[in-house]
Short mmCIF file of C-alpha atoms in Angstrom, two decimals:
data_model
loop_
_atom_site.label_atom_id
_atom_site.label_comp_id
_atom_site.label_asym_id
_atom_site.label_seq_id
_atom_site.Cartn_x
_atom_site.Cartn_y
_atom_site.Cartn_z
CA MET A 1 -88.61 23.63 73.33
CA LEU A 2 -89.40 24.43 69.99
CA VAL A 3 -87.02 27.10 70.85
CA GLY A 4 -84.50 25.20 72.63
CA CYS A 5 -84.38 22.67 69.72
CA PHE A 6 -84.29 25.49 67.50
CA VAL A 7 -81.25 27.20 69.33
CA THR A 8 -79.59 23.55 69.88
CA LYS A 9 -79.99 22.74 66.21
CA LEU A 10 -78.77 26.07 65.22
CA THR A 11 -75.71 26.05 67.49
CA ARG A 12 -75.42 22.69 66.29
CA GLN A 13 -75.32 24.10 62.66
CA ASP A 14 -73.03 26.72 63.57
CA SER A 15 -70.38 24.76 64.96
CA GLU A 16 -70.63 22.35 61.66
CA LEU A 17 -70.30 25.67 60.21
CA GLY A 18 -67.45 26.58 61.56
CA ALA A 19 -65.84 23.36 61.47
CA ALA A 20 -66.97 23.38 58.08
CA LYS A 21 -65.01 27.11 57.50
CA GLU A 22 -61.99 25.53 59.21
CA ALA A 23 -61.52 22.78 56.85
CA ASN A 24 -62.43 25.00 54.03
CA ALA A 25 -59.74 27.31 55.23
CA VAL A 26 -57.40 24.34 55.29
CA LEU A 27 -58.48 23.18 52.16
CA GLN A 28 -58.07 26.52 50.64
CA SER A 29 -54.77 26.79 52.16
CA ARG A 30 -53.08 23.31 50.59
CA LEU A 31 -55.33 24.52 47.18
CA ASP A 32 -52.91 27.79 47.24
CA GLU A 33 -49.68 25.56 48.10
CA PHE A 34 -50.68 23.17 45.38
CA ALA A 35 -51.79 26.21 42.85
CA GLU A 36 -48.08 27.59 43.72
CA ARG A 37 -46.47 23.96 43.15
CA ASN A 38 -48.21 23.99 39.87
CA GLU A 39 -46.81 27.44 38.84
CA VAL A 40 -43.54 26.65 39.73
CA LEU A 41 -43.49 22.91 37.82
CA GLU A 42 -44.93 25.06 35.15
CA ARG A 43 -42.05 27.60 34.96
CA ASP A 44 -39.64 24.28 35.29
CA ALA A 45 -41.54 22.51 32.29
CA LEU A 46 -41.24 25.69 30.63
CA ALA A 47 -37.54 26.40 31.22
CA LEU A 48 -37.01 22.25 30.45
CA GLN A 49 -39.12 22.31 27.01
CA LYS A 50 -36.70 25.76 26.08
CA VAL A 51 -33.77 23.66 27.19
CA LYS A 52 -34.84 20.45 25.09
CA LYS A 53 -35.59 22.82 21.93
CA ASP A 54 -32.23 24.11 22.50
CA TYR A 55 -30.66 20.59 22.59
CA ASP A 56 -32.68 19.26 19.75
CA ASP A 57 -31.62 22.39 17.76
CA LYS A 58 -28.20 21.53 18.46
CA LEU A 59 -28.81 17.91 17.86
CA THR A 60 -30.27 18.81 14.53
CA LYS A 61 -27.23 21.33 13.87
CA LEU A 62 -24.63 18.27 15.03
CA LYS A 63 -26.66 15.50 12.75
CA LEU A 64 -26.01 18.08 9.68
CA ARG A 65 -22.17 18.37 10.74
CA TYR A 66 -22.47 14.81 10.82
CA THR A 67 -23.75 14.10 7.67
CA LYS A 68 -21.60 16.58 5.94
CA ALA A 69 -18.29 15.56 7.87
CA GLU A 70 -19.50 11.85 6.65
CA GLY A 71 -19.95 13.05 3.23
CA GLU A 72 -16.46 14.51 3.26
CA VAL A 73 -15.06 11.47 4.83
CA ILE A 74 -16.61 9.43 1.73
CA GLN A 75 -15.20 11.95 -0.16
CA LEU A 76 -11.74 11.85 1.10
CA ARG A 77 -11.91 8.18 1.05
CA GLY A 78 -12.82 8.23 -2.46
CA GLU A 79 -10.16 10.67 -3.12
CA LEU A 80 -7.75 8.53 -1.05
CA SER A 81 -8.66 5.45 -2.84
CA SER A 82 -8.56 7.21 -6.57
CA THR A 83 -5.21 8.44 -5.56
CA SER A 84 -4.35 5.26 -4.35
CA GLY A 85 -5.30 3.77 -7.82
CA LEU A 86 -3.41 6.53 -9.64
CA GLN A 87 -0.43 5.79 -7.39
CA HIS A 88 -0.91 1.78 -8.48
CA SER A 89 -1.53 2.71 -11.74
CA ARG A 90 1.80 4.75 -12.14
CA ILE A 91 3.65 2.11 -10.25
CA ASP A 92 2.13 -0.34 -12.86
CA ASP A 93 3.24 1.69 -15.77
CA ALA A 94 6.57 2.26 -14.22
CA VAL A 95 7.26 -1.72 -13.61
CA VAL A 96 5.85 -2.04 -17.13
CA GLU A 97 8.05 0.73 -18.60
CA ALA A 98 11.27 -0.87 -16.94
CA ARG A 99 10.35 -4.25 -17.82
CA ASP A 100 10.10 -2.68 -21.37
CA GLU A 101 13.57 -1.34 -20.80
CA MET A 102 15.34 -4.10 -19.47
CA ALA A 103 13.68 -6.55 -22.71
CA ARG A 104 15.04 -3.45 -25.36
CA GLY A 105 18.53 -3.91 -23.21
CA PHE A 106 18.51 -7.55 -23.02
CA ALA A 107 17.75 -7.56 -26.88
CA GLU A 108 20.19 -4.93 -28.07
CA LYS A 109 22.98 -6.96 -25.97
CA THR A 110 21.66 -10.49 -27.36
CA SER A 111 21.52 -9.13 -30.83
CA GLU A 112 25.53 -7.14 -29.78
CA ILE A 113 26.98 -10.46 -28.35
CA ALA A 114 25.38 -12.57 -31.63
CA GLY A 115 27.04 -9.73 -33.72
CA LEU A 116 30.25 -9.98 -32.08
CA ARG A 117 30.02 -14.35 -31.69
CA HIS A 118 29.12 -14.03 -35.89
CA CYS A 119 32.35 -11.44 -36.19
CA ALA A 120 34.63 -13.82 -33.75
CA SER A 121 33.35 -16.79 -35.23
CA GLY A 122 34.29 -15.39 -38.98
CA VAL A 123 37.90 -14.28 -37.49
CA ILE A 124 38.47 -17.28 -35.63
CA GLN A 125 37.71 -19.17 -38.74
CA SER A 126 39.76 -17.06 -41.22
CA THR A 127 42.69 -17.02 -38.38
CA MET A 128 42.77 -20.81 -38.71
CA LEU A 129 42.65 -21.19 -42.33
CA THR A 130 45.48 -18.74 -42.42
CA THR A 131 47.31 -20.59 -39.78
CA CYS A 132 46.94 -23.98 -41.27
CA SER A 133 47.80 -22.63 -44.87
CA ARG A 134 50.91 -21.27 -43.62
CA ILE A 135 51.68 -24.27 -41.36
CA TYR A 136 52.02 -27.05 -43.19
CA LEU A 137 52.71 -30.47 -41.43
CA PRO A 138 53.30 -33.27 -44.01
CA VAL A 139 51.48 -36.39 -42.99
CA VAL A 140 54.87 -39.19 -42.60
CA SER A 141 54.97 -42.76 -41.56
CA ALA A 142 56.80 -43.49 -38.48
CA GLY A 143 59.14 -45.50 -40.66
CA ALA A 144 59.99 -42.95 -42.43
CA VAL A 145 60.77 -40.80 -39.52
CA GLU A 146 63.20 -43.00 -37.94
CA ALA A 147 64.96 -43.84 -41.55
CA SER A 148 64.82 -40.09 -41.97
CA VAL A 149 66.78 -39.41 -38.31
CA ALA A 150 69.28 -42.12 -39.32
CA VAL A 151 70.17 -40.13 -42.61
CA ASP A 152 70.56 -36.66 -41.04
CA ASP A 153 73.33 -36.83 -38.60
CA ASP A 154 74.21 -33.26 -39.12
CA VAL A 155 71.90 -32.23 -35.74
CA GLU A 156 73.87 -31.62 -33.28
CA VAL A 157 72.38 -31.06 -29.69
CA LEU A 158 73.86 -28.16 -27.59
CA ASP A 159 71.53 -28.15 -24.66
CA GLU A 160 68.28 -29.88 -24.16
CA ASP A 161 66.22 -26.79 -25.51
CA ASP A 162 68.70 -25.45 -28.41
CA VAL A 163 68.91 -27.95 -31.66
CA GLU A 164 71.40 -26.49 -34.09
CA VAL A 165 71.12 -27.86 -37.72
CA ILE A 166 74.76 -28.18 -39.57
CA ASP A 167 73.96 -28.06 -43.74
CA ASP A 168 76.74 -30.10 -45.18
CA ASP A 169 74.37 -30.90 -47.86
CA GLU A 170 73.03 -27.82 -49.66
CA ASP A 171 71.31 -29.81 -52.44
CA VAL A 172 69.24 -31.15 -49.55
CA GLU A 173 65.68 -29.64 -49.79
CA ASP A 174 63.47 -28.83 -47.14
#
């Protein structure tokens, strides 16, 4: 019996060993599959790292370009501002110059007008004095005028507008 037990034990161990070998083969197969998947994932990871590195390099270049472009934008804004300031300055200078020219023109015209007024007032005053000295209008009272009209009957009226004086007395003084 001992041998029978031993054989049974061996058979059972053989069958357990066979089952273990089968399980080991299945596990080995799964391990191989995992190893293949791992290799594929490692290759994908390396490819992704390379792509990531490329994108990081591109991002760095874009950031550098952006920084340069931003610097250029700031520089151009500064130039535009200074150009705008220069234009404002030029416009202000032109306005000041135009105002000065208008003021000078106004002052010249005012001076010219004052001179003409002065000359005109002198001429007018001189003309008035000359006219007054040529025209002597004696001051006569109303009674004297009536007496003079009564005495002076030598005046004939031809028309309403024409008056003729007949001088009978040459001794009469004007």
